């Protein structure tokens, strides 16, 4: 992705983040229309694993983009928008699918790793405790470490 040019990176990033938003909107709409059997507990495990592969994959793609670009991700795209942060927080904490929760946390992990490679980004993203990113990280760590699924607890740690 790094060798493909800025236009290609922007196109891929836009497609991935747009797909995340679309899948979350559709999932929320579906949950409102029908009583859901989804559960954050291990009961109903079959129901919480079906239908979310695309969303999980999109979060994994975004984590790979951030990982590949490192601190340049923030130079090219800036910090996460409030909407993307909210989607990542929702996916990491409240989403009924444990795989989606773990994938959302992987994105945040890669953001932290990328930010620590640059003093400018470390300061702007990680040391301002009132920033949206720090508030999201605090909430995700708190709830992720208390999750019923060991896979999610491991992702949070």
PDB file of C-alpha atoms in Angstrom:
ATOM      1  CA  UNK A   1       0.000   0.000   0.000  1.00  0.00           C
ATOM      2  CA  UNK A   2       2.860   2.360   0.760  1.00  0.00           C
ATOM      3  CA  UNK A   3       4.318   2.001  -2.734  1.00  0.00           C
ATOM      4  CA  UNK A   4       0.981   2.500  -4.504  1.00  0.00           C
ATOM      5  CA  UNK A   5       0.708   6.252  -4.107  1.00  0.00           C
ATOM      6  CA  UNK A   6      -1.348   8.643  -2.067  1.00  0.00           C
ATOM      7  CA  UNK A   7      -4.491   8.406  -4.228  1.00  0.00           C
ATOM      8  CA  UNK A   8      -4.601   4.624  -3.828  1.00  0.00           C
ATOM      9  CA  UNK A   9      -4.066   4.859  -0.045  1.00  0.00           C
ATOM     10  CA  UNK A  10      -6.867   7.394   0.279  1.00  0.00           C
ATOM     11  CA  UNK A  11      -9.194   5.282  -1.866  1.00  0.00           C
ATOM     12  CA  UNK A  12      -8.554   2.118   0.167  1.00  0.00           C
ATOM     13  CA  UNK A  13      -8.877   4.000   3.465  1.00  0.00           C
ATOM     14  CA  UNK A  14     -12.153   5.594   2.375  1.00  0.00           C
ATOM     15  CA  UNK A  15     -13.575   2.249   1.230  1.00  0.00           C
ATOM     16  CA  UNK A  16     -12.631   0.504   4.469  1.00  0.00           C
ATOM     17  CA  UNK A  17     -13.956   3.228   6.781  1.00  0.00           C
ATOM     18  CA  UNK A  18     -17.134   3.640   4.707  1.00  0.00           C
ATOM     19  CA  UNK A  19     -17.732  -0.105   4.834  1.00  0.00           C
ATOM     20  CA  UNK A  20     -17.279  -0.099   8.619  1.00  0.00           C
ATOM     21  CA  UNK A  21     -19.892   2.625   8.950  1.00  0.00           C
ATOM     22  CA  UNK A  22     -22.313   0.887   6.562  1.00  0.00           C
ATOM     23  CA  UNK A  23     -22.052  -2.459   8.363  1.00  0.00           C
ATOM     24  CA  UNK A  24     -22.565  -0.857  11.759  1.00  0.00           C
ATOM     25  CA  UNK A  25     -25.601   1.102  10.546  1.00  0.00           C
ATOM     26  CA  UNK A  26     -27.094  -2.038   8.994  1.00  0.00           C
ATOM     27  CA  UNK A  27     -26.378  -4.085  12.116  1.00  0.00           C
ATOM     28  CA  UNK A  28     -27.978  -1.490  14.393  1.00  0.00           C
ATOM     29  CA  UNK A  29     -31.005  -1.232  12.098  1.00  0.00           C
ATOM     30  CA  UNK A  30     -31.368  -5.009  12.066  1.00  0.00           C
ATOM     31  CA  UNK A  31     -31.083  -5.194  15.861  1.00  0.00           C
ATOM     32  CA  UNK A  32     -33.802  -2.564  16.253  1.00  0.00           C
ATOM     33  CA  UNK A  33     -36.165  -4.363  13.868  1.00  0.00           C
ATOM     34  CA  UNK A  34     -35.994  -7.793  15.445  1.00  0.00           C
ATOM     35  CA  UNK A  35     -35.434  -8.973  18.951  1.00  0.00           C
ATOM     36  CA  UNK A  36     -31.866 -10.140  18.930  1.00  0.00           C
ATOM     37  CA  UNK A  37     -30.431 -13.293  20.453  1.00  0.00           C
ATOM     38  CA  UNK A  38     -26.970 -11.745  20.473  1.00  0.00           C
ATOM     39  CA  UNK A  39     -25.181 -11.899  23.760  1.00  0.00           C
ATOM     40  CA  UNK A  40     -21.875 -10.756  25.224  1.00  0.00           C
ATOM     41  CA  UNK A  41     -21.855 -13.887  27.323  1.00  0.00           C
ATOM     42  CA  UNK A  42     -20.830 -17.296  26.085  1.00  0.00           C
ATOM     43  CA  UNK A  43     -24.505 -18.312  25.973  1.00  0.00           C
ATOM     44  CA  UNK A  44     -25.764 -18.033  22.414  1.00  0.00           C
ATOM     45  CA  UNK A  45     -22.260 -18.330  21.001  1.00  0.00           C
ATOM     46  CA  UNK A  46     -23.531 -19.489  17.628  1.00  0.00           C
ATOM     47  CA  UNK A  47     -25.747 -16.432  17.229  1.00  0.00           C
ATOM     48  CA  UNK A  48     -23.019 -13.960  18.075  1.00  0.00           C
ATOM     49  CA  UNK A  49     -20.632 -15.328  15.438  1.00  0.00           C
ATOM     50  CA  UNK A  50     -22.808 -15.203  12.342  1.00  0.00           C
ATOM     51  CA  UNK A  51     -23.164 -12.289   9.960  1.00  0.00           C
ATOM     52  CA  UNK A  52     -20.278 -10.091  11.067  1.00  0.00           C
ATOM     53  CA  UNK A  53     -17.319 -11.325   8.975  1.00  0.00           C
ATOM     54  CA  UNK A  54     -17.213  -8.230   6.741  1.00  0.00           C
ATOM     55  CA  UNK A  55     -17.153  -5.865   9.709  1.00  0.00           C
ATOM     56  CA  UNK A  56     -14.437  -7.871  11.440  1.00  0.00           C
ATOM     57  CA  UNK A  57     -12.425  -7.956   8.209  1.00  0.00           C
ATOM     58  CA  UNK A  58     -12.785  -4.216   7.721  1.00  0.00           C
ATOM     59  CA  UNK A  59     -11.466  -3.524  11.224  1.00  0.00           C
ATOM     60  CA  UNK A  60      -8.578  -5.906  10.522  1.00  0.00           C
ATOM     61  CA  UNK A  61      -7.870  -4.084   7.244  1.00  0.00           C
ATOM     62  CA  UNK A  62      -7.800  -0.738   9.020  1.00  0.00           C
ATOM     63  CA  UNK A  63      -5.423  -2.154  11.637  1.00  0.00           C
ATOM     64  CA  UNK A  64      -3.170  -3.413   8.814  1.00  0.00           C
ATOM     65  CA  UNK A  65      -3.230   0.004   7.126  1.00  0.00           C
ATOM     66  CA  UNK A  66      -2.228   1.750  10.344  1.00  0.00           C
ATOM     67  CA  UNK A  67       0.445  -0.883  10.999  1.00  0.00           C
ATOM     68  CA  UNK A  68       1.913  -0.583   7.494  1.00  0.00           C
ATOM     69  CA  UNK A  69       1.944   3.200   7.494  1.00  0.00           C
ATOM     70  CA  UNK A  70       3.067   3.732  11.079  1.00  0.00           C
ATOM     71  CA  UNK A  71       3.122   7.403  12.118  1.00  0.00           C
ATOM     72  CA  UNK A  72       2.632   8.418   8.466  1.00  0.00           C
ATOM     73  CA  UNK A  73      -0.966   7.252   8.889  1.00  0.00           C
ATOM     74  CA  UNK A  74      -1.639  10.262  11.115  1.00  0.00           C
ATOM     75  CA  UNK A  75       0.269  12.571   8.749  1.00  0.00           C
ATOM     76  CA  UNK A  76      -1.876  11.447   5.806  1.00  0.00           C
ATOM     77  CA  UNK A  77      -5.260  10.963   7.497  1.00  0.00           C
ATOM     78  CA  UNK A  78      -4.970  12.873  10.767  1.00  0.00           C
ATOM     79  CA  UNK A  79      -6.280  11.472  14.035  1.00  0.00           C
ATOM     80  CA  UNK A  80      -9.430   9.369  13.866  1.00  0.00           C
ATOM     81  CA  UNK A  81     -12.596  11.365  13.334  1.00  0.00           C
ATOM     82  CA  UNK A  82     -15.081  11.415  16.194  1.00  0.00           C
ATOM     83  CA  UNK A  83     -17.347   9.165  14.119  1.00  0.00           C
ATOM     84  CA  UNK A  84     -14.607   6.586  13.525  1.00  0.00           C
ATOM     85  CA  UNK A  85     -13.558   6.704  17.195  1.00  0.00           C
ATOM     86  CA  UNK A  86     -17.178   6.194  18.272  1.00  0.00           C
ATOM     87  CA  UNK A  87     -17.543   3.271  15.843  1.00  0.00           C
ATOM     88  CA  UNK A  88     -14.314   1.733  17.103  1.00  0.00           C
ATOM     89  CA  UNK A  89     -15.377   2.172  20.736  1.00  0.00           C
ATOM     90  CA  UNK A  90     -18.807   0.678  20.028  1.00  0.00           C
ATOM     91  CA  UNK A  91     -17.268  -2.241  18.130  1.00  0.00           C
ATOM     92  CA  UNK A  92     -14.678  -2.864  20.857  1.00  0.00           C
ATOM     93  CA  UNK A  93     -17.064  -2.670  23.812  1.00  0.00           C
ATOM     94  CA  UNK A  94     -20.714  -3.127  22.884  1.00  0.00           C
ATOM     95  CA  UNK A  95     -20.727  -5.151  19.690  1.00  0.00           C
ATOM     96  CA  UNK A  96     -22.342  -8.567  20.234  1.00  0.00           C
ATOM     97  CA  UNK A  97     -19.655 -10.416  18.249  1.00  0.00           C
ATOM     98  CA  UNK A  98     -16.464 -11.185  20.174  1.00  0.00           C
ATOM     99  CA  UNK A  99     -14.382 -11.303  16.987  1.00  0.00           C
ATOM    100  CA  UNK A 100     -15.488  -7.785  16.043  1.00  0.00           C
ATOM    101  CA  UNK A 101     -14.663  -6.581  19.576  1.00  0.00           C
ATOM    102  CA  UNK A 102     -11.149  -8.043  19.302  1.00  0.00           C
ATOM    103  CA  UNK A 103     -10.652  -6.580  15.798  1.00  0.00           C
ATOM    104  CA  UNK A 104     -11.704  -3.116  16.995  1.00  0.00           C
ATOM    105  CA  UNK A 105      -9.144  -3.375  19.768  1.00  0.00           C
ATOM    106  CA  UNK A 106      -6.492  -4.376  17.232  1.00  0.00           C
ATOM    107  CA  UNK A 107      -7.058  -1.068  15.436  1.00  0.00           C
ATOM    108  CA  UNK A 108      -6.533   0.868  18.644  1.00  0.00           C
ATOM    109  CA  UNK A 109      -3.419  -1.188  19.407  1.00  0.00           C
ATOM    110  CA  UNK A 110      -1.910  -0.319  16.021  1.00  0.00           C
ATOM    111  CA  UNK A 111      -2.766   3.355  16.543  1.00  0.00           C
ATOM    112  CA  UNK A 112      -0.890   3.341  19.840  1.00  0.00           C
ATOM    113  CA  UNK A 113       2.119   1.589  18.284  1.00  0.00           C
ATOM    114  CA  UNK A 114       2.164   4.053  15.376  1.00  0.00           C
ATOM    115  CA  UNK A 115       1.796   7.074  17.658  1.00  0.00           C
ATOM    116  CA  UNK A 116       4.673   5.972  19.877  1.00  0.00           C
ATOM    117  CA  UNK A 117       6.993   6.064  16.859  1.00  0.00           C
ATOM    118  CA  UNK A 118       6.637   9.848  16.643  1.00  0.00           C
ATOM    119  CA  UNK A 119       6.963  12.331  19.511  1.00  0.00           C
ATOM    120  CA  UNK A 120       4.488  14.673  17.818  1.00  0.00           C
ATOM    121  CA  UNK A 121       1.816  11.986  17.592  1.00  0.00           C
ATOM    122  CA  UNK A 122       2.593  10.594  21.041  1.00  0.00           C
ATOM    123  CA  UNK A 123       1.954  13.999  22.529  1.00  0.00           C
ATOM    124  CA  UNK A 124      -1.200  14.758  20.533  1.00  0.00           C
ATOM    125  CA  UNK A 125      -2.832  11.321  20.849  1.00  0.00           C
ATOM    126  CA  UNK A 126      -1.554   9.688  23.997  1.00  0.00           C
ATOM    127  CA  UNK A 127      -0.744  12.354  26.572  1.00  0.00           C
ATOM    128  CA  UNK A 128      -3.836  14.555  26.319  1.00  0.00           C
ATOM    129  CA  UNK A 129      -6.090  12.620  28.660  1.00  0.00           C
ATOM    130  CA  UNK A 130      -9.122  14.671  27.626  1.00  0.00           C
ATOM    131  CA  UNK A 131      -8.705  13.780  23.948  1.00  0.00           C
ATOM    132  CA  UNK A 132     -11.256  11.553  22.295  1.00  0.00           C
ATOM    133  CA  UNK A 133      -8.585   8.946  21.608  1.00  0.00           C
ATOM    134  CA  UNK A 134      -7.519   8.701  25.278  1.00  0.00           C
ATOM    135  CA  UNK A 135     -11.131   8.561  26.447  1.00  0.00           C
ATOM    136  CA  UNK A 136     -11.846   5.779  23.950  1.00  0.00           C
ATOM    137  CA  UNK A 137      -8.747   3.852  25.002  1.00  0.00           C
ATOM    138  CA  UNK A 138      -9.676   4.146  28.678  1.00  0.00           C
ATOM    139  CA  UNK A 139     -13.204   2.861  28.053  1.00  0.00           C
ATOM    140  CA  UNK A 140     -12.033   0.025  25.799  1.00  0.00           C
ATOM    141  CA  UNK A 141      -9.351  -1.123  28.243  1.00  0.00           C
ATOM    142  CA  UNK A 142     -11.733  -0.984  31.194  1.00  0.00           C
ATOM    143  CA  UNK A 143     -14.505  -2.929  29.519  1.00  0.00           C
ATOM    144  CA  UNK A 144     -12.267  -5.178  27.419  1.00  0.00           C
ATOM    145  CA  UNK A 145     -10.386  -6.497  30.427  1.00  0.00           C
ATOM    146  CA  UNK A 146     -13.738  -7.363  32.039  1.00  0.00           C
ATOM    147  CA  UNK A 147     -15.171  -9.118  28.967  1.00  0.00           C
ATOM    148  CA  UNK A 148     -16.553 -12.654  29.357  1.00  0.00           C
ATOM    149  CA  UNK A 149     -14.565 -13.932  26.376  1.00  0.00           C
ATOM    150  CA  UNK A 150     -10.870 -14.653  26.967  1.00  0.00           C
ATOM    151  CA  UNK A 151     -10.135 -13.716  23.343  1.00  0.00           C
ATOM    152  CA  UNK A 152     -11.415 -10.191  23.995  1.00  0.00           C
ATOM    153  CA  UNK A 153      -9.604  -9.912  27.336  1.00  0.00           C
ATOM    154  CA  UNK A 154      -6.383 -10.931  25.592  1.00  0.00           C
ATOM    155  CA  UNK A 155      -6.936  -8.311  22.871  1.00  0.00           C
ATOM    156  CA  UNK A 156      -7.523  -5.655  25.532  1.00  0.00           C
ATOM    157  CA  UNK A 157      -4.347  -6.541  27.363  1.00  0.00           C
TER     158      UNK A 157
END
